[in-house]
Coordinates of C-alpha atoms (C1' of nucleotides) in Angstrom, one line a residue:
Chain A
M1 CA -39.9 -56.8 5.3
A2 CA -38.8 -59.8 7.2
T3 CA -39.8 -62.0 4.4
A4 CA -38.7 -59.7 1.6
D5 CA -38.9 -62.4 -1.0
P6 CA -41.8 -64.6 -0.1
A7 CA -40.7 -67.3 -2.5
R8 CA -37.4 -67.7 -0.6
P9 CA -38.0 -67.2 3.1
G10 CA -34.7 -68.7 4.0
F11 CA -32.7 -66.0 2.2
A12 CA -34.1 -63.3 4.4
L13 CA -32.6 -64.5 7.7
P14 CA -28.9 -64.3 6.8
L15 CA -29.4 -61.0 5.0
L16 CA -31.2 -59.6 8.1
L17 CA -28.5 -60.7 10.4
L18 CA -25.9 -59.2 8.3
A19 CA -27.8 -56.0 7.9
G20 CA -28.4 -55.7 11.6
F21 CA -24.7 -56.3 12.3
R22 CA -23.7 -53.7 9.7
T23 CA -26.2 -51.2 11.1
L24 CA -24.7 -51.4 14.5
I25 CA -21.1 -51.3 13.2
D26 CA -21.7 -48.4 10.9
D27 CA -23.4 -46.4 13.6
L28 CA -20.6 -47.3 16.0
H29 CA -17.9 -46.1 13.7
A30 CA -19.7 -42.9 12.7
E31 CA -19.9 -42.0 16.3
L32 CA -16.3 -43.1 17.1
A33 CA -15.1 -40.9 14.3
R34 CA -17.0 -38.0 15.9
E35 CA -15.4 -38.8 19.2
G36 CA -11.8 -38.6 17.9
H37 CA -11.2 -42.1 16.6
P38 CA -11.7 -41.8 12.8
E39 CA -8.9 -44.3 12.1
L40 CA -10.5 -47.1 14.0
R41 CA -11.8 -49.7 11.6
P42 CA -14.5 -52.3 12.3
L43 CA -12.0 -55.1 12.7
H44 CA -9.9 -53.1 15.1
G45 CA -12.4 -53.3 18.0
F46 CA -12.4 -57.0 17.8
V47 CA -8.7 -57.2 17.8
L48 CA -8.3 -54.7 20.7
Q49 CA -10.8 -56.7 22.7
A50 CA -8.9 -59.9 21.9
V51 CA -5.6 -58.4 23.0
G52 CA -7.2 -57.7 26.4
A53 CA -5.9 -55.8 29.4
D54 CA -3.0 -58.2 30.0
G55 CA -1.6 -58.1 26.5
T56 CA -0.8 -61.1 24.3
T57 CA 1.6 -62.3 21.6
A58 CA 0.8 -62.3 17.9
T59 CA 0.7 -66.0 17.9
E60 CA -1.8 -66.2 20.7
L61 CA -3.9 -63.4 19.2
G62 CA -4.1 -65.4 16.0
Q63 CA -5.3 -68.4 17.9
R64 CA -7.9 -66.3 19.8
L65 CA -9.2 -64.8 16.5
G66 CA -9.0 -68.0 14.5
I67 CA -6.5 -66.6 12.0
S68 CA -2.8 -67.3 11.3
K69 CA -0.1 -65.8 13.4
Q70 CA 1.1 -64.0 10.2
A71 CA -2.3 -62.3 9.7
A72 CA -2.5 -61.4 13.3
G73 CA 1.0 -59.9 13.1
K74 CA 0.1 -57.8 10.2
T75 CA -3.0 -56.5 11.9
V76 CA -1.0 -55.6 15.0
D77 CA 1.4 -53.7 12.7
R78 CA -1.4 -51.6 11.4
L79 CA -2.7 -50.9 14.9
V80 CA 0.7 -50.0 16.2
A81 CA 1.1 -47.6 13.3
V82 CA -2.0 -45.7 14.3
G83 CA -1.2 -45.8 18.0
Y84 CA -3.7 -48.3 19.4
L85 CA -1.3 -51.1 20.2
E86 CA 2.4 -51.2 21.2
R87 CA 4.9 -54.0 21.2
V88 CA 7.3 -54.6 24.0
D89 CA 10.0 -57.2 24.5
D90 CA 9.2 -60.0 26.9
P91 CA 12.1 -60.1 29.4
S92 CA 11.4 -63.8 30.2
D93 CA 11.5 -65.0 26.6
A94 CA 13.5 -63.2 23.9
R95 CA 11.5 -64.7 21.1
R96 CA 8.2 -63.2 22.3
R97 CA 7.1 -59.7 21.6
L98 CA 4.2 -58.7 24.0
V99 CA 1.4 -56.8 22.3
R100 CA -0.3 -54.3 24.6
V101 CA -3.2 -51.9 24.3
T102 CA -2.0 -48.3 24.5
P103 CA -4.0 -45.6 26.5
R104 CA -5.4 -44.4 23.1
G105 CA -6.5 -48.0 22.4
A106 CA -8.1 -48.3 25.8
D107 CA -10.0 -45.0 25.1
G108 CA -11.3 -46.3 21.8
L109 CA -12.3 -49.6 23.5
R110 CA -14.1 -47.8 26.3
R111 CA -15.9 -45.5 24.0
S112 CA -16.9 -48.4 21.8
A113 CA -18.5 -50.1 24.7
E114 CA -20.4 -47.0 25.7
I115 CA -21.6 -46.4 22.2
F116 CA -22.7 -50.0 21.8
D117 CA -24.6 -49.7 25.1
R118 CA -26.4 -46.6 23.7
L119 CA -27.2 -48.4 20.4
R120 CA -28.5 -51.4 22.3
A121 CA -30.7 -49.0 24.3
Q122 CA -32.0 -47.5 21.0
W123 CA -32.9 -51.0 19.9
A124 CA -34.6 -51.6 23.2
D125 CA -36.6 -48.3 22.8
T126 CA -37.8 -49.3 19.4
L127 CA -38.5 -53.0 19.9
G128 CA -38.9 -53.2 23.6
P129 CA -36.2 -54.5 26.0
E130 CA -37.6 -58.0 26.2
R131 CA -37.4 -58.4 22.4
V132 CA -33.7 -57.4 22.3
T133 CA -33.0 -59.8 25.2
A134 CA -35.0 -62.5 23.4
M135 CA -33.0 -61.9 20.2
E136 CA -29.7 -62.2 22.1
D137 CA -30.8 -65.3 23.9
D138 CA -31.9 -67.0 20.7
L139 CA -28.8 -66.0 18.8
G140 CA -26.7 -67.3 21.6
T141 CA -28.5 -70.6 21.3
M142 CA -27.9 -70.9 17.6
A143 CA -24.5 -69.3 17.1
S144 CA -22.4 -70.2 20.1
A145 CA -19.9 -72.1 18.0
N146 CA -19.0 -69.1 15.9
W147 CA -18.7 -66.7 18.8
F148 CA -15.4 -65.1 18.1
R149 CA -14.0 -66.5 14.9
L150 CA -12.7 -63.9 12.4
D151 CA -11.0 -66.1 9.9
V152 CA -12.5 -64.2 7.1
P153 CA -10.5 -63.2 4.0
G154 CA -12.5 -60.6 2.2
W155 CA -15.7 -61.2 3.9
F156 CA -16.7 -64.2 5.8
G157 CA -15.5 -67.7 5.0
G158 CA -12.8 -69.5 3.4
Chain B
M1 CA -24.5 -66.4 26.8
A2 CA -26.5 -63.6 25.5
T3 CA -24.8 -61.2 27.9
A4 CA -21.4 -62.9 27.6
D5 CA -19.6 -60.0 29.3
P6 CA -22.0 -58.5 31.9
A7 CA -19.9 -55.4 32.2
R8 CA -20.4 -54.6 28.5
P9 CA -23.9 -55.8 27.5
G10 CA -23.8 -53.8 24.3
F11 CA -20.9 -55.7 22.9
A12 CA -22.8 -58.9 22.8
L13 CA -25.4 -57.9 20.3
P14 CA -23.2 -57.2 17.3
L15 CA -21.1 -60.2 18.1
L16 CA -24.2 -62.4 18.2
L17 CA -25.5 -61.0 15.0
L18 CA -22.2 -61.7 13.3
A19 CA -22.0 -65.1 14.8
G20 CA -25.5 -66.0 13.7
F21 CA -24.8 -64.8 10.2
R22 CA -21.5 -66.7 10.0
T23 CA -23.2 -69.8 11.4
L24 CA -25.7 -69.8 8.5
I25 CA -23.2 -68.9 5.9
D26 CA -20.7 -71.5 7.0
D27 CA -23.4 -74.2 7.1
L28 CA -24.7 -73.1 3.7
H29 CA -21.3 -73.4 2.1
A30 CA -20.4 -76.7 3.7
E31 CA -23.6 -78.1 2.3
L32 CA -23.1 -76.4 -1.1
A33 CA -19.7 -77.9 -1.4
R34 CA -21.2 -81.3 -0.7
E35 CA -23.7 -80.7 -3.4
G36 CA -21.2 -79.9 -6.1
H37 CA -20.5 -76.2 -5.6
P38 CA -17.2 -76.0 -3.7
E39 CA -16.1 -72.9 -5.6
L40 CA -19.0 -70.9 -4.5
R41 CA -17.9 -68.3 -2.0
P42 CA -20.1 -66.4 0.5
L43 CA -20.1 -63.3 -1.6
H44 CA -21.1 -65.1 -4.7
G45 CA -24.6 -65.9 -3.7
F46 CA -25.3 -62.2 -3.1
V47 CA -23.9 -61.3 -6.4
L48 CA -25.8 -64.0 -8.3
Q49 CA -29.0 -62.9 -6.7
A50 CA -28.3 -59.3 -7.5
V51 CA -27.7 -60.2 -11.2
G52 CA -31.1 -61.8 -11.3
A53 CA -32.9 -63.7 -13.9
D54 CA -32.9 -60.9 -16.5
G55 CA -29.2 -60.2 -16.3
T56 CA -27.6 -56.8 -15.8
T57 CA -24.5 -54.8 -16.6
A58 CA -21.5 -54.4 -14.4
T59 CA -22.3 -50.8 -13.7
E60 CA -25.8 -51.5 -12.6
L61 CA -24.7 -54.5 -10.6
G62 CA -22.3 -52.1 -8.8
Q63 CA -25.2 -49.8 -8.0
R64 CA -27.3 -52.6 -6.7
L65 CA -24.6 -53.8 -4.4
G66 CA -23.4 -50.4 -3.4
I67 CA -19.9 -50.9 -4.8
S68 CA -18.0 -49.4 -7.7
K69 CA -18.5 -50.6 -11.2
Q70 CA -14.8 -51.7 -11.2
A71 CA -15.3 -53.8 -8.2
A72 CA -18.4 -55.3 -9.6
G73 CA -16.6 -56.0 -12.9
K74 CA -13.8 -57.8 -11.1
T75 CA -16.3 -60.0 -9.2
V76 CA -18.1 -60.8 -12.4
D77 CA -14.7 -61.8 -13.9
R78 CA -14.2 -64.3 -11.1
L79 CA -17.7 -65.7 -11.4
V80 CA -17.3 -66.0 -15.2
A81 CA -14.0 -67.9 -14.6
V82 CA -15.8 -70.5 -12.5
G83 CA -18.8 -70.8 -14.8
Y84 CA -21.5 -69.1 -12.7
L85 CA -22.0 -66.0 -14.9
E86 CA -21.5 -65.2 -18.6
R87 CA -21.1 -62.0 -20.5
V88 CA -22.8 -61.4 -23.8
D89 CA -22.8 -58.3 -26.0
D90 CA -25.9 -56.2 -25.9
P91 CA -27.0 -55.9 -29.6
S92 CA -28.8 -52.6 -28.8
D93 CA -25.8 -50.9 -27.2
A94 CA -22.2 -51.8 -28.2
R95 CA -20.9 -50.3 -25.0
R96 CA -22.8 -52.6 -22.7
R97 CA -21.9 -56.2 -21.9
L98 CA -24.8 -58.0 -20.4
V99 CA -24.0 -60.2 -17.4
R100 CA -26.2 -63.3 -17.2
V101 CA -26.5 -66.2 -14.8
T102 CA -25.5 -69.5 -16.4
P103 CA -27.4 -72.8 -15.8
R104 CA -24.7 -73.7 -13.3
G105 CA -25.2 -70.4 -11.6
A106 CA -28.9 -70.9 -11.4
D107 CA -28.3 -74.4 -9.9
G108 CA -26.2 -72.9 -7.2
L109 CA -28.7 -70.2 -6.5
R110 CA -31.6 -72.7 -6.3
R111 CA -29.6 -75.0 -4.0
S112 CA -28.7 -72.1 -1.8
A113 CA -32.3 -71.1 -1.4
E114 CA -33.2 -74.7 -0.6
I115 CA -30.4 -75.0 2.0
F116 CA -31.3 -71.7 3.6
D117 CA -34.9 -72.9 3.9
R118 CA -33.7 -76.0 5.6
L119 CA -31.4 -74.0 7.9
R120 CA -34.2 -71.7 8.8
A121 CA -36.3 -74.8 9.6
Q122 CA -33.6 -76.0 11.9
W123 CA -33.7 -72.7 13.7
A124 CA -37.4 -72.9 13.9
D125 CA -37.1 -76.4 15.4
T126 CA -34.7 -75.3 18.0
L127 CA -36.2 -71.9 18.9
G128 CA -39.8 -72.3 17.8
P129 CA -41.1 -70.9 14.6
E130 CA -42.6 -67.8 16.2
R131 CA -39.2 -66.8 17.7
V132 CA -37.6 -67.0 14.3
T133 CA -40.3 -64.9 12.7
A134 CA -40.1 -62.4 15.6
M135 CA -36.3 -62.1 15.1
E136 CA -36.8 -61.5 11.4
D137 CA -39.5 -58.9 12.0
D138 CA -37.4 -57.1 14.6
L139 CA -34.3 -57.1 12.5
G140 CA -36.3 -55.9 9.6
T141 CA -37.4 -53.0 11.8
M142 CA -33.9 -52.1 12.9
A143 CA -31.9 -52.9 9.8
S144 CA -33.9 -51.8 6.8
A145 CA -31.4 -49.2 5.7
N146 CA -28.5 -51.6 5.3
W147 CA -30.5 -54.3 3.5
F148 CA -28.3 -55.1 0.5
R149 CA -25.2 -53.0 0.7
L150 CA -21.9 -54.8 0.3
D151 CA -19.4 -51.9 0.1
V152 CA -17.0 -53.7 2.3
P153 CA -13.3 -53.8 1.7
G154 CA -11.9 -56.5 3.9
W155 CA -14.8 -56.8 6.2
F156 CA -17.5 -54.4 6.6
G157 CA -17.1 -50.7 6.4
G158 CA -15.2 -48.0 4.7
Chain C
dC1 C1' 25.0 -80.9 23.8
dT2 C1' 21.9 -81.9 20.4
dA3 C1' 17.2 -82.3 18.7
dT4 C1' 12.8 -80.4 18.6
dT5 C1' 9.5 -77.0 19.3
dT6 C1' 7.9 -72.3 19.4
dC7 C1' 7.8 -67.2 18.1
dG8 C1' 8.3 -63.8 14.9
dT9 C1' 9.1 -62.3 10.4
dC10 C1' 9.7 -62.3 5.3
dA11 C1' 7.9 -63.2 0.7
dA12 C1' 4.6 -64.5 -2.5
dC13 C1' 0.0 -64.8 -3.4
dC14 C1' -5.4 -64.3 -3.5
dA15 C1' -9.9 -61.9 -2.7
dC16 C1' -12.2 -57.7 -2.5
dG17 C1' -12.5 -53.0 -2.1
dT18 C1' -10.9 -48.1 -3.6
dT19 C1' -9.7 -43.9 -7.1
dG20 C1' -8.1 -42.0 -11.3
dA21 C1' -7.6 -42.3 -16.2
dC22 C1' -9.0 -43.5 -20.6
dC23 C1' -11.5 -45.2 -24.9
dA24 C1' -15.5 -46.3 -27.3
dT25 C1' -20.2 -45.6 -27.8
dC26 C1' -24.6 -43.6 -27.3
dT27 C1' -27.4 -39.3 -26.7
dT28 C1' -28.4 -34.6 -26.8
dA29 C1' -28.3 -29.9 -28.4
dC30 C1' -27.5 -26.8 -31.8
Chain D
dG1 C1' -25.0 -33.5 -39.2
dT2 C1' -21.8 -32.6 -36.1
dA3 C1' -19.9 -31.1 -31.7
dA4 C1' -20.3 -31.8 -26.9
dG5 C1' -21.5 -34.4 -23.1
dA6 C1' -22.9 -38.6 -20.6
dT7 C1' -22.4 -43.5 -20.0
dG8 C1' -20.3 -48.3 -20.0
dG9 C1' -16.2 -51.0 -19.6
dT10 C1' -11.5 -51.7 -18.6
dC11 C1' -6.6 -50.8 -17.0
dA12 C1' -3.5 -49.5 -13.4
dA13 C1' -2.0 -48.6 -8.9
dC14 C1' -3.0 -49.2 -4.4
dG15 C1' -4.9 -50.6 0.6
dT16 C1' -6.7 -54.1 3.7
dG17 C1' -7.2 -58.6 5.3
dG18 C1' -6.6 -63.2 4.6
dT19 C1' -3.4 -67.6 3.1
dT20 C1' 1.0 -70.8 2.9
dG21 C1' 5.8 -71.8 3.0
dA22 C1' 10.4 -70.9 4.6
dC23 C1' 13.6 -69.6 8.0
dG24 C1' 16.4 -67.7 11.9
dA25 C1' 16.7 -67.1 16.8
dA26 C1' 15.6 -68.7 21.2
dA27 C1' 13.6 -71.9 24.5
dT28 C1' 12.8 -76.7 25.9
dA29 C1' 13.5 -81.8 26.1
dG30 C1' 16.2 -85.7 25.8

DNA sequence: CTATTTCGTCAACCACGTTGACCATCTTAC
DNA sequence: GTAAGATGGTCAACGTGGTTGACGAAATAG
């Protein structure tokens, strides 16, 4: 299975990484929907995390995610519309509009973390805890440069 | 690095899988652009592979990729426009329009496979060949259900 | 006080997905 | 052999997530 196409061993690795990611994300959102967050989309968790407990501005959010301030602003719009973020004026700078996580957003974030912990535990049950840790360590070694970049129109790239 | 946020160990795994995937895909396309395929986008490799040497129809391509026939048709349109796919009438069924990989498409696919092999070899050099194989085996165990699905508006998911 | 930078937004556009509708063609059933 | 149904392809409208360019309002630097 790992080398699904023996003639092209290299093709398997990216496909497997994507499939592993999607497996976790799909499971997460199935469970989130069950727990009262059906509107939360895969991207949203990343954005909520990037906003953080202290809030940010759209421009800074864009920098954190590696996307334009306009794209960040539109994503914030959508999350405001479904009640996960709110915008407040910055009293110290009339140009800035602080973006903050609402209680509902914090709830979704907390549940996401719990669900991910449970999913990771499932992986550990199946593979053995040391295999999961080894995978994380190795991926950390290879992928540190792309840690949190989301500049991905459509899919990934470009 | 593997447990970037010790309070939320579960968050690291999906992020690492995505980062690993993106690292490979970004490196692939940087090299493909250097080798004369700057128009090839990340999605395209998956589609070209799914078309295969014998060709397909848009409807069947959609089924293979887990997307609608309309979406598959539009993607084929774009790949035809840049010369990687061609459409020919099926003499045995006037409804069907066979989609085939052009020589240019085959060249891109062949180079992609070669580049992926080199990237995998880089991972093996850094981590050790057995670690890469172990990662592939473990991911294969956990992710077999999401092997080739691309039904992903925007990013990944519904 | 003026010049520059910064923040947010608008507008147009592209890539990639969705559903619904529709026509043309092939297949099946009578 | 023809009527009815299934299948393949396309068009249209739309949603999400990305891009650039332009521009006004407000802060900062000189």
